[in-house]
Each structure stands twice: as C-alpha cells, then as structure tokens.
C-alpha cells in the first residue's frame, strides 16, 4: 500500500510540474498503474471488472495524449505543454482529457469503476486522479476550442444530473455528481482557468467529507443509509449539510464556485449557457436531497424493516470534523 500511495503522489507531482509532454504522459501512466491494484484489491468479480474497465479507458486516453502532443510537435517543433497550438492536436487533447476525467461523451466507465471499488479508493478516483488532467487543461486552456468545451460541459451537467436521478447505490450517485461538477469546471476553463481550479479544490474538499463520513458509517446503499441515524446522530446531521453544500445551496461552501462561475459567464456574454447549466444543477439538487433525506430526515416511524443499529461510542475523527467545517462554512472567503 505504501508503494502504491507514494507512486500515486509521485505520478501526480510529475504531471503537474512537467513542461514536456512526455513527462506529463509518464506521470499519467504511473498514476494509472498505481491505482489499479487499489481498485482490484478485493477479489470480487465486480472489482476486477472495474479495474479492467479503468485500465482500458485510461490506456486509450494516455495514447491519445501522446498522439496529440506528437502531432503538435510534428507541425510546430514544440514539445512544450503551453505551446500546444495546432488545432487538430488541440481537439485530440480535449477528447483525451475528457476520457481521463469522465466528461460526457466519455463518461460511461466512471460510475461502473466507482461502483466496483471500495469507498476510500473511490475517493482517490474522484479527487486525486482528476487533478493531473485538470492541470493539463489549465496549462493548455488558451488554445483549446471553446465551443466544444462549453458543449461538453453542458452535456456533462445534463447527463450527470439525469442519470443520477434513478440510482440507489451511493457510489454511483457520487459518480454522477462528479460528472456534473466536472461540467461546471469545464465550462469556465477557457475564460477563467483559476475558477476551474478553485471549483476543483472545493469539490475535492466536499467529496472527501462525504466519502469519509460514509466510510465511517460503512454504508453503500440508500437503504442502509436509512438506518445510520441511530449510530452517530450528529455526524448524520453534518452529512446532511455537506450534501446540501455539494448541491450548491447558498449559505454553504458549494455555492461559492457556482456563484463565481455564473458571474464570469455573464461577463463573457454567455447568458444562455449560464442559465442552462444553472437549471441543470437542479437535477443534481434532487438526488442530493434524496441522499440527505435518507441520511437524516427519515426519523423513527419509518417503514424499513431493518434492525436498529447500536449507537457507537467511538469519537468522530478530527479529520472528518475539520473537513465538515470547511465544506460548510467557507463561503465568506469569496
């Protein structure tokens, strides 16, 4: 485990600190190879299937990254990441990074992989593994095709919202929420890349909170989430707030990136895009509310035939406490 986590950190660091395309590609490869054993750790057919799907999509995406950088080098003689100027290689790179991140139309692998892996690995997959591709987006953002990015972003927000409505598995719901959040990050990348990074950091914060809380509850389905209010009531109440923050409701942290992104889009005269993506985030609000409802609002006279769980005496870890505080109260930093 130590080797795998250090390789993860190493791959991420190599990618985000590189100037040369080959170095960035090598970092992405190290990352992929380090996370694979963590996904397939439990010898369950579902986990093996998830690892295989993950490996195939990431290998294809890495190949496309290499291909786009070689095309660019062939036409311009530049191997520098910020000098990606050839339009064809920009298009190929956009699709490759969309594959890495799980943006629509390359999103099909992500919910499956997340469903097949344990909660802590799921947390790594939806936060740490998204960071290197987003930094590549950040470095090449001036030369990318804006229309394509906005289209992919709106589609991601739409599909992430719609497909999450019908799910009962918590990991799949979180996967679709991740897809719609990535839509919000992508729509602004070519206009104000710093906002993308801000959105990513806050999303990482809130997702980490939700995953770690669920991990301490040991819940994977909505039906088991309904019985956890007896275990640690205070933590359930805070999970409710964190989920609403992830949905982007105003007094909480999650509202901050959405607010700044909508403001920037209106500055760029993209009113229709701003309205569309705001409306589509209401779909996400629906399934976050359902999660929150299952976590806290279903009080004793509910009809599930589960045994009541014993209240646990073990204290909530300080990490979760700090993360919850940050993911609900950071709005004033705006």
Short mmCIF file of C-alpha atoms in Angstrom, two decimals:
data_model
loop_
_atom_site.label_atom_id
_atom_site.label_comp_id
_atom_site.label_asym_id
_atom_site.label_seq_id
_atom_site.Cartn_x
_atom_site.Cartn_y
_atom_site.Cartn_z
CA UNK A 1 0.00 0.00 0.00
CA UNK A 2 2.84 2.36 0.84
CA UNK A 3 4.41 1.78 -2.60
CA UNK A 4 1.09 2.41 -4.34
CA UNK A 5 0.29 5.61 -2.47
CA UNK A 6 3.80 7.02 -2.98
CA UNK A 7 3.56 6.16 -6.69
CA UNK A 8 0.21 7.95 -6.84
CA UNK A 9 1.72 11.07 -5.29
CA UNK A 10 4.79 10.77 -7.50
CA UNK A 11 2.77 10.39 -10.72
CA UNK A 12 0.55 13.35 -9.83
CA UNK A 13 3.55 15.51 -8.94
CA UNK A 14 5.41 14.58 -12.15
CA UNK A 15 2.41 15.51 -14.27
CA UNK A 16 1.60 18.81 -12.59
CA UNK A 17 5.21 20.01 -12.50
CA UNK A 18 6.22 18.98 -16.03
CA UNK A 19 6.79 21.22 -19.02
CA UNK A 20 7.43 18.47 -21.54
CA UNK A 21 4.59 16.36 -22.94
CA UNK A 22 6.44 13.06 -22.47
CA UNK A 23 6.95 13.79 -18.78
CA UNK A 24 3.25 14.60 -18.35
CA UNK A 25 2.35 11.36 -20.12
CA UNK A 26 4.74 9.35 -17.92
CA UNK A 27 3.15 10.85 -14.79
CA UNK A 28 -0.34 9.90 -16.01
CA UNK A 29 0.84 6.34 -16.68
CA UNK A 30 2.41 5.99 -13.21
CA UNK A 31 -0.86 7.22 -11.72
CA UNK A 32 -2.96 4.69 -13.63
CA UNK A 33 -0.69 1.78 -12.75
CA UNK A 34 -0.60 2.77 -9.06
CA UNK A 35 -4.38 2.98 -8.64
CA UNK A 36 -5.14 -0.34 -10.41
CA UNK A 37 -4.12 -2.65 -7.50
CA UNK A 38 -6.10 -0.44 -5.12
CA UNK A 39 -9.25 -0.94 -7.22
CA UNK A 40 -8.83 -4.70 -7.63
CA UNK A 41 -7.78 -5.28 -4.01
CA UNK A 42 -10.94 -7.14 -3.02
CA UNK A 43 -11.01 -10.26 -5.19
CA UNK A 44 -14.58 -9.71 -6.22
CA UNK A 45 -15.59 -10.09 -9.90
CA UNK A 46 -17.05 -6.58 -9.76
CA UNK A 47 -13.73 -5.11 -8.59
CA UNK A 48 -11.73 -6.96 -11.25
CA UNK A 49 -14.17 -5.78 -13.90
CA UNK A 50 -13.86 -2.21 -12.64
CA UNK A 51 -10.05 -2.39 -12.74
CA UNK A 52 -10.13 -3.75 -16.31
CA UNK A 53 -12.51 -1.02 -17.49
CA UNK A 54 -10.41 1.62 -15.78
CA UNK A 55 -7.19 0.31 -17.31
CA UNK A 56 -8.60 0.19 -20.85
CA UNK A 57 -10.07 3.70 -20.83
CA UNK A 58 -7.02 5.27 -19.20
CA UNK A 59 -4.65 3.50 -21.59
CA UNK A 60 -6.66 4.78 -24.56
CA UNK A 61 -6.67 8.30 -23.12
CA UNK A 62 -2.90 8.24 -22.48
CA UNK A 63 -2.32 7.07 -26.04
CA UNK A 64 -4.41 9.97 -27.30
CA UNK A 65 -2.43 12.43 -25.14
CA UNK A 66 0.79 11.11 -26.64
CA UNK A 67 -0.70 11.23 -30.12
CA UNK A 68 -1.87 14.84 -29.81
CA UNK A 69 1.49 16.01 -28.45
CA UNK A 70 3.34 14.19 -31.26
CA UNK A 71 1.06 15.73 -33.88
CA UNK A 72 1.74 19.15 -32.39
CA UNK A 73 5.49 18.52 -32.28
CA UNK A 74 5.40 17.32 -35.89
CA UNK A 75 3.72 20.52 -37.05
CA UNK A 76 5.36 23.12 -34.82
CA UNK A 77 8.56 21.53 -33.48
CA UNK A 78 7.41 22.33 -29.92
CA UNK A 79 7.30 19.79 -27.09
CA UNK A 80 6.33 22.39 -24.50
CA UNK A 81 2.90 21.85 -22.90
CA UNK A 82 1.89 25.52 -23.05
CA UNK A 83 2.79 25.73 -26.76
CA UNK A 84 0.04 23.40 -27.97
CA UNK A 85 -1.15 25.46 -30.93
CA UNK A 86 -2.13 23.07 -33.73
CA UNK A 87 -5.97 22.84 -33.92
CA UNK A 88 -6.07 19.08 -34.64
CA UNK A 89 -3.87 18.24 -31.68
CA UNK A 90 -6.00 20.57 -29.52
CA UNK A 91 -9.12 18.60 -30.44
CA UNK A 92 -7.41 15.25 -29.82
CA UNK A 93 -6.09 16.50 -26.47
CA UNK A 94 -9.55 17.72 -25.43
CA UNK A 95 -11.07 14.31 -26.12
CA UNK A 96 -8.18 12.53 -24.36
CA UNK A 97 -8.54 14.61 -21.21
CA UNK A 98 -12.32 14.23 -21.32
CA UNK A 99 -11.71 10.48 -21.34
CA UNK A 100 -9.33 10.79 -18.39
CA UNK A 101 -11.81 12.86 -16.39
CA UNK A 102 -15.02 11.12 -17.39
CA UNK A 103 -16.66 14.05 -19.15
CA UNK A 104 -19.64 13.33 -21.41
CA UNK A 105 -19.46 11.64 -24.05
CA UNK A 106 -16.65 9.58 -22.47
CA UNK A 107 -18.33 9.16 -19.08
CA UNK A 108 -19.59 5.57 -19.22
CA UNK A 109 -16.62 3.99 -17.46
CA UNK A 110 -16.69 6.21 -14.40
CA UNK A 111 -19.85 5.11 -12.48
CA UNK A 112 -19.02 1.45 -13.17
CA UNK A 113 -15.45 1.77 -11.90
CA UNK A 114 -16.55 3.72 -8.83
CA UNK A 115 -19.24 1.13 -8.06
CA UNK A 116 -16.69 -1.67 -8.24
CA UNK A 117 -14.11 -0.13 -5.91
CA UNK A 118 -14.19 0.42 -2.12
CA UNK A 119 -15.08 3.85 -0.68
CA UNK A 120 -11.54 5.04 0.05
CA UNK A 121 -10.35 4.07 -3.44
CA UNK A 122 -13.48 5.73 -4.81
CA UNK A 123 -12.42 8.91 -3.04
CA UNK A 124 -8.97 8.71 -4.65
CA UNK A 125 -10.53 8.05 -8.06
CA UNK A 126 -12.88 11.01 -7.90
CA UNK A 127 -10.40 13.53 -6.48
CA UNK A 128 -6.67 12.78 -6.80
CA UNK A 129 -6.96 11.06 -10.17
CA UNK A 130 -8.77 14.07 -11.65
CA UNK A 131 -6.08 16.52 -10.65
CA UNK A 132 -3.35 15.82 -13.29
CA UNK A 133 -5.77 16.00 -16.28
CA UNK A 134 -7.25 19.24 -14.92
CA UNK A 135 -3.76 20.76 -14.63
CA UNK A 136 -3.12 19.77 -18.26
CA UNK A 137 -6.39 21.51 -19.18
CA UNK A 138 -5.24 24.51 -17.15
CA UNK A 139 -1.90 24.76 -18.96
CA UNK A 140 -3.33 24.36 -22.47
CA UNK A 141 -6.55 26.34 -21.87
CA UNK A 142 -5.79 29.39 -24.08
CA UNK A 143 -5.53 27.31 -27.26
CA UNK A 144 -8.44 24.90 -26.76
CA UNK A 145 -11.69 25.05 -28.72
CA UNK A 146 -14.16 27.00 -26.56
CA UNK A 147 -17.35 25.92 -28.32
CA UNK A 148 -16.50 22.24 -27.89
CA UNK A 149 -15.66 22.73 -24.21
CA UNK A 150 -18.90 24.58 -23.46
CA UNK A 151 -20.93 21.94 -25.32
CA UNK A 152 -19.24 19.09 -23.44
CA UNK A 153 -19.69 20.95 -20.14
CA UNK A 154 -23.43 21.46 -20.60
CA UNK A 155 -23.89 17.85 -21.71
CA UNK A 156 -21.94 16.67 -18.66
CA UNK A 157 -24.08 18.71 -16.30
CA UNK A 158 -27.23 17.39 -18.01
CA UNK A 159 -26.30 13.73 -18.08
CA UNK A 160 -24.70 13.79 -14.63
CA UNK A 161 -28.00 15.14 -13.31
CA UNK A 162 -30.39 12.93 -15.27
CA UNK A 163 -28.59 9.62 -14.85
CA UNK A 164 -28.11 10.16 -11.14
CA UNK A 165 -31.85 10.51 -10.52
CA UNK A 166 -32.64 6.80 -10.75
CA UNK A 167 -29.75 5.34 -8.74
CA UNK A 168 -29.90 3.61 -5.38
CA UNK A 169 -26.18 2.87 -4.99
CA UNK A 170 -24.44 5.73 -3.19
CA UNK A 171 -21.17 5.35 -5.09
CA UNK A 172 -22.96 5.64 -8.43
CA UNK A 173 -24.83 8.74 -7.24
CA UNK A 174 -21.49 10.28 -6.24
CA UNK A 175 -20.02 9.34 -9.62
CA UNK A 176 -22.80 11.16 -11.47
CA UNK A 177 -22.44 14.12 -9.13
CA UNK A 178 -18.74 14.16 -10.01
CA UNK A 179 -19.60 14.18 -13.73
CA UNK A 180 -21.88 17.20 -13.34
CA UNK A 181 -19.30 19.04 -11.22
CA UNK A 182 -16.72 18.39 -13.94
CA UNK A 183 -19.17 20.04 -16.33
CA UNK A 184 -19.09 23.17 -14.18
CA UNK A 185 -15.28 23.09 -14.18
CA UNK A 186 -15.03 22.64 -17.95
CA UNK A 187 -17.42 25.44 -18.92
CA UNK A 188 -15.16 28.10 -17.42
CA UNK A 189 -11.70 26.68 -18.25
CA UNK A 190 -11.08 28.77 -21.36
CA UNK A 191 -12.38 32.02 -19.84
CA UNK A 192 -11.01 31.96 -16.31
CA UNK A 193 -8.90 28.85 -15.55
CA UNK A 194 -8.31 29.89 -11.93
CA UNK A 195 -12.01 29.44 -11.24
CA UNK A 196 -11.74 25.88 -12.53
CA UNK A 197 -9.01 25.17 -10.00
CA UNK A 198 -11.00 26.82 -7.20
CA UNK A 199 -14.05 24.74 -8.12
CA UNK A 200 -11.90 21.60 -8.17
CA UNK A 201 -10.38 22.27 -4.74
CA UNK A 202 -13.75 22.92 -3.12
CA UNK A 203 -15.29 19.90 -4.87
CA UNK A 204 -12.40 17.75 -3.59
CA UNK A 205 -12.99 19.05 -0.08
CA UNK A 206 -16.72 18.30 -0.07
CA UNK A 207 -16.41 14.92 -1.79
CA UNK A 208 -13.69 13.86 0.65
CA UNK A 209 -16.02 14.78 3.51
CA UNK A 210 -18.91 12.76 2.08
CA UNK A 211 -16.77 9.70 1.26
CA UNK A 212 -15.03 9.64 4.65
CA UNK A 213 -18.32 10.07 6.51
CA UNK A 214 -19.90 7.23 4.54
CA UNK A 215 -16.78 5.17 5.18
CA UNK A 216 -17.18 5.64 8.92
CA UNK A 217 -20.85 4.63 8.59
CA UNK A 218 -19.90 1.65 6.36
CA UNK A 219 -22.86 2.35 4.04
CA UNK A 220 -23.04 1.64 0.32
CA UNK A 221 -26.79 1.73 -0.46
CA UNK A 222 -29.62 4.16 0.24
CA UNK A 223 -31.50 1.51 2.21
CA UNK A 224 -28.61 1.00 4.64
CA UNK A 225 -28.11 4.77 4.89
CA UNK A 226 -31.64 4.99 6.30
CA UNK A 227 -30.64 3.08 9.43
CA UNK A 228 -27.48 5.01 10.28
CA UNK A 229 -29.16 7.86 12.17
CA UNK A 230 -29.04 5.75 15.33
CA UNK A 231 -25.26 5.25 15.08
CA UNK A 232 -23.93 8.79 15.24
CA UNK A 233 -26.77 11.33 15.00
CA UNK A 234 -24.51 14.40 14.99
CA UNK A 235 -22.42 13.06 12.11
CA UNK A 236 -25.61 12.28 10.15
CA UNK A 237 -26.82 15.84 10.64
CA UNK A 238 -23.49 17.21 9.39
CA UNK A 239 -23.60 14.82 6.41
CA UNK A 240 -26.93 16.43 5.56
CA UNK A 241 -25.29 19.88 5.48
CA UNK A 242 -22.32 18.65 3.46
CA UNK A 243 -24.62 17.09 0.84
CA UNK A 244 -26.52 20.36 0.53
CA UNK A 245 -23.18 22.14 0.18
CA UNK A 246 -22.22 19.72 -2.61
CA UNK A 247 -25.53 20.60 -4.27
CA UNK A 248 -24.51 24.26 -4.14
CA UNK A 249 -27.05 25.85 -1.81
CA UNK A 250 -26.25 29.45 -0.80
CA UNK A 251 -25.05 29.78 2.79
CA UNK A 252 -22.68 26.81 2.30
CA UNK A 253 -19.28 26.43 0.63
CA UNK A 254 -20.56 24.71 -2.52
CA UNK A 255 -22.36 27.87 -3.61
CA UNK A 256 -19.11 29.82 -3.95
CA UNK A 257 -17.70 28.25 -7.18
CA UNK A 258 -21.14 28.19 -8.83
CA UNK A 259 -21.70 31.85 -7.99
CA UNK A 260 -18.30 32.96 -9.34
CA UNK A 261 -18.68 30.82 -12.48
CA UNK A 262 -22.12 32.24 -13.28
CA UNK A 263 -20.77 35.75 -12.70
CA UNK A 264 -17.83 35.11 -15.08
CA UNK A 265 -20.12 33.59 -17.72
CA UNK A 266 -22.38 36.66 -17.63
CA UNK A 267 -19.30 38.86 -18.00
CA UNK A 268 -18.45 36.86 -21.14
CA UNK A 269 -21.99 37.42 -22.54
CA UNK A 270 -22.83 33.73 -22.28
CA UNK A 271 -26.19 34.22 -20.60
CA UNK A 272 -27.84 31.20 -22.22
CA UNK A 273 -25.01 28.87 -21.16
CA UNK A 274 -25.16 30.22 -17.60
CA UNK A 275 -28.94 29.79 -17.38
CA UNK A 276 -28.81 26.30 -18.89
CA UNK A 277 -26.11 24.98 -16.59
CA UNK A 278 -27.80 26.54 -13.54
CA UNK A 279 -31.09 24.86 -14.43
CA UNK A 280 -29.31 21.55 -14.93
CA UNK A 281 -27.75 21.74 -11.48
CA UNK A 282 -31.32 21.50 -10.10
CA UNK A 283 -31.34 17.87 -11.28
CA UNK A 284 -28.31 17.29 -9.09
CA UNK A 285 -30.05 19.02 -6.21
CA UNK A 286 -32.82 16.44 -6.43
CA UNK A 287 -30.61 13.41 -5.81
CA UNK A 288 -28.51 15.19 -3.17
CA UNK A 289 -31.77 15.95 -1.38
CA UNK A 290 -32.72 12.30 -1.62
CA UNK A 291 -29.39 11.26 -0.10
CA UNK A 292 -29.81 13.88 2.62
CA UNK A 293 -33.37 12.73 3.24
CA UNK A 294 -32.23 9.12 3.66
CA UNK A 295 -29.38 10.22 5.92
CA UNK A 296 -31.30 12.37 8.41
CA UNK A 297 -34.90 13.27 7.76
CA UNK A 298 -36.33 9.72 7.88
CA UNK A 299 -36.94 9.66 11.61
CA UNK A 300 -38.17 6.76 13.79
CA UNK A 301 -41.62 5.87 12.48
CA UNK A 302 -40.15 4.87 9.13
CA UNK A 303 -41.15 1.66 7.44
CA UNK A 304 -37.85 -0.08 6.68
CA UNK A 305 -37.67 -3.50 8.26
CA UNK A 306 -34.06 -3.17 9.36
CA UNK A 307 -32.71 -3.78 12.84
CA UNK A 308 -31.94 -0.57 14.66
CA UNK A 309 -28.19 -0.12 14.88
CA UNK A 310 -26.41 0.47 18.18
CA UNK A 311 -25.13 3.92 18.88
CA UNK A 312 -21.34 3.93 18.60
CA UNK A 313 -19.15 5.39 21.29
CA UNK A 314 -16.05 5.83 19.20
CA UNK A 315 -15.33 9.53 18.60
CA UNK A 316 -15.54 11.01 15.11
CA UNK A 317 -12.04 11.51 13.69
CA UNK A 318 -10.65 15.04 13.78
CA UNK A 319 -10.03 14.86 10.02
CA UNK A 320 -13.75 14.45 9.28
CA UNK A 321 -14.60 17.25 11.71
CA UNK A 322 -12.19 19.71 10.05
CA UNK A 323 -13.37 18.71 6.56
CA UNK A 324 -17.04 19.11 7.50
CA UNK A 325 -16.41 22.55 8.98
CA UNK A 326 -14.58 23.64 5.84
CA UNK A 327 -17.11 22.19 3.44
CA UNK A 328 -19.97 24.06 5.08
CA UNK A 329 -18.51 27.37 6.24
CA UNK A 330 -16.06 28.60 3.62
CA UNK A 331 -18.48 30.89 1.74
CA UNK A 332 -17.16 34.12 3.35
CA UNK A 333 -13.75 33.67 1.66
CA UNK A 334 -15.39 34.91 -1.51
#
